Short mmCIF file of C-alpha atoms in Angstrom, two decimals:
data_model
loop_
_atom_site.label_atom_id
_atom_site.label_comp_id
_atom_site.label_asym_id
_atom_site.label_seq_id
_atom_site.Cartn_x
_atom_site.Cartn_y
_atom_site.Cartn_z
CA MET A 180 114.59 93.75 111.19
CA GLN A 181 116.62 90.82 109.91
CA LEU A 182 116.10 92.05 106.36
CA ALA A 183 117.18 95.52 107.45
CA HIS A 184 120.31 94.08 109.00
CA LYS A 185 121.11 92.06 105.88
CA ARG A 186 120.64 95.10 103.65
CA MET A 187 122.73 97.35 105.84
CA ALA A 188 125.46 94.74 105.89
CA SER A 189 125.38 94.39 102.12
CA SER A 190 126.01 98.09 101.66
CA THR A 191 129.53 99.00 100.67
CA HIS A 192 129.49 101.65 103.42
CA PRO A 193 127.73 99.90 106.29
CA SER A 194 128.30 102.79 108.65
CA ALA A 195 127.29 105.56 106.22
CA PRO A 196 123.84 107.12 106.56
CA CYS A 197 121.27 105.80 104.10
CA ALA A 198 120.52 107.83 100.97
CA ALA A 199 117.29 109.15 102.51
CA CYS A 200 118.87 110.41 105.74
CA LYS A 201 121.78 111.88 103.80
CA PHE A 202 119.40 113.74 101.50
CA LEU A 203 117.20 114.88 104.39
CA ARG A 204 120.33 115.84 106.40
CA ARG A 205 119.35 113.89 109.45
CA LYS A 206 120.99 111.24 111.59
CA CYS A 207 120.41 107.73 110.28
CA ILE A 208 119.39 105.96 113.47
CA GLN A 209 119.18 102.24 114.01
CA GLY A 210 115.81 101.02 112.77
CA CYS A 211 115.52 103.87 110.23
CA VAL A 212 112.57 102.88 108.02
CA PHE A 213 114.40 103.95 104.85
CA SER A 214 117.87 102.52 105.36
CA PRO A 215 117.25 98.92 104.24
CA TYR A 216 115.86 100.09 100.90
CA PHE A 217 117.77 103.26 100.11
CA PRO A 218 121.49 102.42 100.27
CA PRO A 219 123.92 105.36 100.16
CA GLU A 220 125.40 104.11 96.88
CA ASP A 221 122.11 104.69 95.01
CA PRO A 222 121.12 108.25 95.95
CA LEU A 223 118.95 108.68 92.84
CA LYS A 224 116.50 106.02 93.98
CA PHE A 225 115.56 108.12 97.01
CA THR A 226 115.71 111.46 95.19
CA ASN A 227 113.22 110.21 92.58
CA VAL A 228 110.83 108.68 95.10
CA HIS A 229 111.00 111.81 97.26
CA LYS A 230 110.35 114.11 94.29
CA ILE A 231 107.21 112.26 93.26
CA PHE A 232 105.74 110.89 96.50
CA GLY A 233 107.46 112.87 99.23
CA ALA A 234 109.56 111.29 102.00
CA SER A 235 106.77 111.66 104.55
CA ASN A 236 104.22 109.78 102.41
CA VAL A 237 106.74 107.01 101.67
CA SER A 238 107.57 106.68 105.35
CA LYS A 239 103.87 106.44 106.25
CA LEU A 240 103.29 103.85 103.54
CA LEU A 241 106.25 101.72 104.66
CA ASN A 242 105.12 101.78 108.27
CA GLU A 243 101.73 100.40 107.20
CA ILE A 244 103.29 97.48 105.31
CA ALA A 245 104.73 94.28 106.81
CA PRO A 246 108.55 94.43 106.84
CA HIS A 247 108.98 91.49 104.46
CA ARG A 248 106.93 93.30 101.79
CA ARG A 249 108.62 96.68 102.07
CA GLU A 250 111.37 95.99 99.58
CA ASP A 251 108.83 95.20 96.84
CA ALA A 252 106.86 98.29 97.83
CA VAL A 253 109.91 100.57 97.59
CA ASN A 254 110.93 99.07 94.26
CA SER A 255 107.48 99.55 92.78
CA LEU A 256 107.46 103.15 94.10
CA ALA A 257 110.89 103.71 92.53
CA TYR A 258 109.60 102.33 89.22
CA GLU A 259 106.54 104.60 89.32
CA ALA A 260 108.64 107.62 90.30
CA GLU A 261 111.13 107.09 87.49
CA ALA A 262 108.30 106.60 85.00
CA ARG A 263 106.62 109.83 86.17
CA LEU A 264 109.85 111.80 85.90
CA LYS A 265 110.40 110.51 82.35
CA ASP A 266 106.78 111.06 81.34
CA PRO A 267 105.19 113.69 83.61
CA VAL A 268 101.79 113.37 81.92
CA TYR A 269 101.21 109.62 81.94
CA GLY A 270 103.89 108.11 84.18
CA CYS A 271 103.70 104.35 84.26
CA VAL A 272 100.05 104.51 83.23
CA GLY A 273 101.51 105.02 79.74
CA ALA A 274 103.02 101.52 79.99
CA ILE A 275 99.63 100.13 81.01
CA SER A 276 98.02 101.66 77.92
CA VAL A 277 100.73 100.22 75.64
CA LEU A 278 100.33 96.77 77.18
CA GLN A 279 96.53 96.86 77.04
CA ARG A 280 96.62 97.65 73.33
CA GLN A 281 99.17 94.90 72.81
CA VAL A 282 96.97 92.34 74.60
CA LEU A 283 93.99 93.31 72.44
CA ARG A 284 96.03 93.09 69.24
CA LEU A 285 97.50 89.70 70.14
CA GLN A 286 94.09 88.33 71.11
CA LYS A 287 92.70 89.49 67.76
CA GLU A 288 95.57 87.84 65.90
CA LEU A 289 95.14 84.65 67.89
CA ASP A 290 91.39 84.55 67.19
CA ALA A 291 92.03 85.02 63.47
CA THR A 292 94.68 82.28 63.42
CA ASN A 293 92.41 79.88 65.27
CA ALA A 294 89.63 80.65 62.78
CA ASP A 295 92.06 79.78 59.96
CA LEU A 296 92.88 76.47 61.60
CA ILE A 297 89.19 75.64 61.90
CA ARG A 298 88.59 76.63 58.27
CA PHE A 299 91.46 74.40 57.18
CA SER A 300 90.03 71.55 59.15
CA SER A 301 86.54 72.00 57.65
CA ASN A 302 87.89 72.28 54.09
CA GLN A 303 89.79 69.03 54.46
CA ASN A 304 86.84 67.25 56.03
CA MET A 305 89.08 66.47 58.89
CA LEU A 306 87.71 66.12 62.35
CA THR A 307 90.91 66.73 64.26
CA ILE A 308 93.10 69.77 64.43
CA PRO A 309 96.72 69.37 65.42
CA GLN A 310 97.12 70.44 68.99
CA SER A 311 99.97 72.19 70.68
CA PRO A 312 100.01 72.82 74.39
CA GLY A 313 98.39 76.10 75.16
CA ASN A 314 97.25 76.44 71.58
CA TYR A 315 93.84 77.98 72.08
CA PRO A 316 92.59 80.91 74.03
CA GLN A 317 92.23 79.57 77.51
CA ASN A 318 90.48 82.16 79.55
CA PRO A 319 89.13 85.67 79.40
CA HIS A 320 91.71 88.35 79.98
CA ALA A 321 92.60 89.31 83.48
CA LEU A 322 92.83 92.95 82.51
CA PRO A 323 93.88 95.27 85.28
CA PRO A 324 91.07 96.90 87.21
CA ASN A 325 89.64 100.20 86.07
CA TYR A 326 90.21 102.44 89.04
CA GLY A 327 87.74 105.30 89.22
CA ASN A 328 86.35 106.68 86.01
CA TYR A 329 89.48 108.53 85.02
CA SER A 330 90.35 108.53 81.36
CA TRP A 331 93.15 109.84 79.23
CA ASN A 332 94.13 109.86 75.60
CA CYS A 333 97.46 108.14 75.81
CA ASN A 334 99.21 107.36 72.55
CA PRO A 335 102.84 107.05 73.48
CA MET B 69 92.67 128.73 80.68
CA GLN B 70 89.86 127.92 78.29
CA LEU B 71 89.83 124.33 79.51
CA ALA B 72 89.78 125.57 83.10
CA HIS B 73 86.86 127.82 82.31
CA LYS B 74 84.95 124.98 80.63
CA ARG B 75 85.56 122.67 83.57
CA MET B 76 84.57 125.25 86.15
CA ALA B 77 81.40 125.95 84.22
CA SER B 78 80.57 122.25 83.99
CA SER B 79 80.65 121.86 87.76
CA THR B 80 77.27 121.63 89.43
CA HIS B 81 78.47 124.25 91.93
CA PRO B 82 80.40 126.72 89.79
CA SER B 83 80.96 129.08 92.71
CA ALA B 84 81.97 126.40 95.26
CA PRO B 85 85.66 125.96 96.02
CA CYS B 86 87.29 123.04 94.23
CA ALA B 87 87.78 119.78 96.12
CA ALA B 88 91.46 120.57 96.69
CA CYS B 89 90.91 124.01 98.20
CA LYS B 90 88.01 122.70 100.28
CA PHE B 91 90.22 119.90 101.65
CA LEU B 92 93.16 122.24 102.24
CA ARG B 93 90.81 124.84 103.79
CA ARG B 94 91.98 127.67 101.62
CA LYS B 95 90.32 130.17 99.35
CA CYS B 96 89.84 128.85 95.80
CA ILE B 97 91.11 131.80 93.81
CA GLN B 98 90.62 132.38 90.11
CA GLY B 99 93.33 130.50 88.24
CA CYS B 100 93.67 127.87 91.00
CA VAL B 101 95.80 125.13 89.44
CA PHE B 102 93.62 122.37 90.95
CA SER B 103 90.10 123.64 90.30
CA PRO B 104 89.68 122.50 86.66
CA TYR B 105 90.56 118.92 87.57
CA PHE B 106 89.24 118.47 91.10
CA PRO B 107 85.55 119.43 91.07
CA PRO B 108 83.84 119.75 94.45
CA GLU B 109 81.46 116.90 93.62
CA ASP B 110 84.33 114.37 93.52
CA PRO B 111 86.23 114.98 96.78
CA LEU B 112 87.74 111.47 96.80
CA LYS B 113 89.75 112.15 93.65
CA PHE B 114 91.74 114.86 95.43
CA THR B 115 91.92 113.03 98.76
CA ASN B 116 93.48 109.98 97.06
CA VAL B 117 95.97 111.98 95.01
CA HIS B 118 96.93 114.06 98.06
CA LYS B 119 97.41 110.95 100.22
CA ILE B 120 99.79 109.33 97.76
CA PHE B 121 101.59 112.23 96.06
CA GLY B 122 100.93 115.20 98.30
CA ALA B 123 99.19 118.39 97.16
CA SER B 124 102.46 120.27 96.87
CA ASN B 125 104.04 117.70 94.54
CA VAL B 126 100.91 117.60 92.38
CA SER B 127 100.80 121.37 92.16
CA LYS B 128 104.48 121.48 91.13
CA LEU B 129 103.91 118.77 88.53
CA LEU B 130 100.89 120.54 87.05
CA ASN B 131 102.75 123.83 86.80
CA GLU B 132 105.45 122.11 84.75
CA ILE B 133 102.95 120.65 82.26
CA ALA B 134 101.22 122.50 79.41
CA PRO B 135 97.62 123.33 80.38
CA HIS B 136 96.07 121.17 77.64
CA ARG B 137 97.85 118.08 79.04
CA ARG B 138 97.01 118.64 82.69
CA GLU B 139 93.71 116.79 82.65
CA ASP B 140 95.39 113.61 81.40
CA ALA B 141 98.14 114.08 83.98
CA VAL B 142 95.65 114.44 86.85
CA ASN B 143 93.66 111.43 85.66
CA SER B 144 96.74 109.24 85.43
CA LEU B 145 97.80 110.43 88.91
CA ALA B 146 94.32 109.61 90.22
CA TYR B 147 94.56 106.14 88.67
CA GLU B 148 97.97 105.54 90.23
CA ALA B 149 96.81 106.86 93.61
CA GLU B 150 93.73 104.64 93.68
CA ALA B 151 95.80 101.63 92.66
CA ARG B 152 98.33 102.32 95.43
CA LEU B 153 95.61 102.70 98.04
CA LYS B 154 94.07 99.39 96.99
CA ASP B 155 97.41 97.62 96.75
CA PRO B 156 99.97 99.43 98.95
CA VAL B 157 102.79 97.07 97.95
CA TYR B 158 102.55 97.06 94.15
CA GLY B 159 100.14 99.85 93.22
CA CYS B 160 99.54 100.00 89.50
CA VAL B 161 102.86 98.22 88.89
CA GLY B 162 100.83 95.10 89.78
CA ALA B 163 98.70 95.75 86.69
CA ILE B 164 101.85 96.08 84.58
CA SER B 165 103.06 92.68 85.80
CA VAL B 166 99.69 91.06 85.02
CA LEU B 167 99.66 92.56 81.53
CA GLN B 168 103.28 91.62 80.81
CA ARG B 169 102.56 87.99 81.69
CA GLN B 170 99.43 88.09 79.56
CA VAL B 171 101.36 89.43 76.55
CA LEU B 172 103.96 86.67 76.91
CA ARG B 173 101.27 83.97 77.20
CA LEU B 174 99.35 85.26 74.19
CA GLN B 175 102.51 85.51 72.09
CA LYS B 176 103.37 81.91 73.00
CA GLU B 177 99.87 80.76 72.05
CA LEU B 178 100.03 82.68 68.80
CA ASP B 179 103.42 81.20 67.90
CA ALA B 180 102.11 77.69 68.59
CA THR B 181 98.98 78.28 66.49
CA ASN B 182 101.03 79.67 63.61
CA ALA B 183 103.31 76.61 63.82
CA ASP B 184 100.20 74.41 63.56
CA LEU B 185 99.05 76.26 60.47
CA ILE B 186 102.43 75.77 58.83
CA ARG B 187 102.43 72.07 59.76
CA PHE B 188 98.97 71.68 58.24
CA SER B 189 100.13 73.37 55.11
CA SER B 190 103.24 71.16 54.78
CA ASN B 191 101.25 67.97 55.44
CA GLN B 192 98.81 68.81 52.70
CA ASN B 193 101.59 69.76 50.28
CA MET B 194 99.87 73.06 49.89
CA LEU B 195 101.84 76.15 49.11
CA THR B 196 99.33 78.67 50.31
CA ILE B 197 97.90 79.21 53.75
CA PRO B 198 94.57 80.95 54.16
CA GLN B 199 95.22 84.48 55.22
CA SER B 200 93.27 86.70 57.52
CA PRO B 201 94.19 90.31 58.04
CA GLY B 202 96.60 90.66 60.88
CA ASN B 203 97.04 86.91 61.07
CA TYR B 204 100.73 86.66 61.79
CA PRO B 205 102.96 88.23 64.36
CA GLN B 206 103.72 91.61 62.95
CA ASN B 207 106.39 93.17 65.04
CA PRO B 208 108.43 92.65 68.15
CA HIS B 209 106.70 93.70 71.34
CA ALA B 210 106.84 97.27 72.40
CA LEU B 211 107.18 96.29 76.02
CA PRO B 212 107.25 99.13 78.48
CA PRO B 213 110.68 100.37 79.46
CA ASN B 214 112.49 98.88 82.40
CA TYR B 215 113.05 101.83 84.67
CA GLY B 216 116.06 101.42 86.93
CA ASN B 217 117.00 97.96 88.08
CA TYR B 218 114.19 97.62 90.56
CA SER B 219 112.60 94.22 90.83
CA TRP B 220 109.73 92.70 92.76
CA ASN B 221 108.03 89.35 93.06
CA CYS B 222 104.54 90.31 92.07
CA ASN B 223 101.99 87.51 91.71
CA PRO B 224 98.67 89.21 92.18
#
């Protein structure tokens, strides 16, 4: 509620209906679940989220989340919606594929470079290898979870 | 159409309505836009996608995509939906944050290891450094695009 108040106050039109209520042509009542996160000066944010998720689903989702986490939730929904509008086939899953490939490539490069360092050290009969903080692979990758068994051939 | 036919035929109940039509309690007609991608034996796939995106939005999206790309689209939607149900605040954007941090950490480690190799080489007055394929940073990161200006504090 405090967050809502702060957001409403920060709007350049504090008395204007929020972007969601304006789009849905309804009265923006006090305590409107959308108003803190969909200011009237950014109508596209709501339009995108509505196009992809639907206002009703977003409203349901927000009501199930603690108020202090709703802003992050709306922003991640807005990110997903924009990604899906720009890439209707893969949405932001395309970004996940790019990043996963990048992690694998970097890990391979790092392994090869570490192997070179060890080879150097052996060739010189040296027992120590110069150390830099965070120089060696520290832990297995925390790759994102594989939800379901859904696959796609994404080569953006 | 061919893909649809193949998928329908691969179902264990080729004459049963697809999971979408069963859930929506409607007749699964020939050419149903959902049936190739929502087989009756995997009802959860449709339930999840419907909960997050809504059947109507998914249907609209599929109709705007070429048939040969629809399977990838449905699977990426199913991935996003499952991620959002498991993490209502960040959804699969949480995975993007994890991967972005991982890429930055690996790049830092790789830079430090390459610096060590160069230091070794200088100390030994050697002009050549043992090379492994793909040993050095090859190109700047193709980080995923920053959609909008939406931010969140995601530390899963």
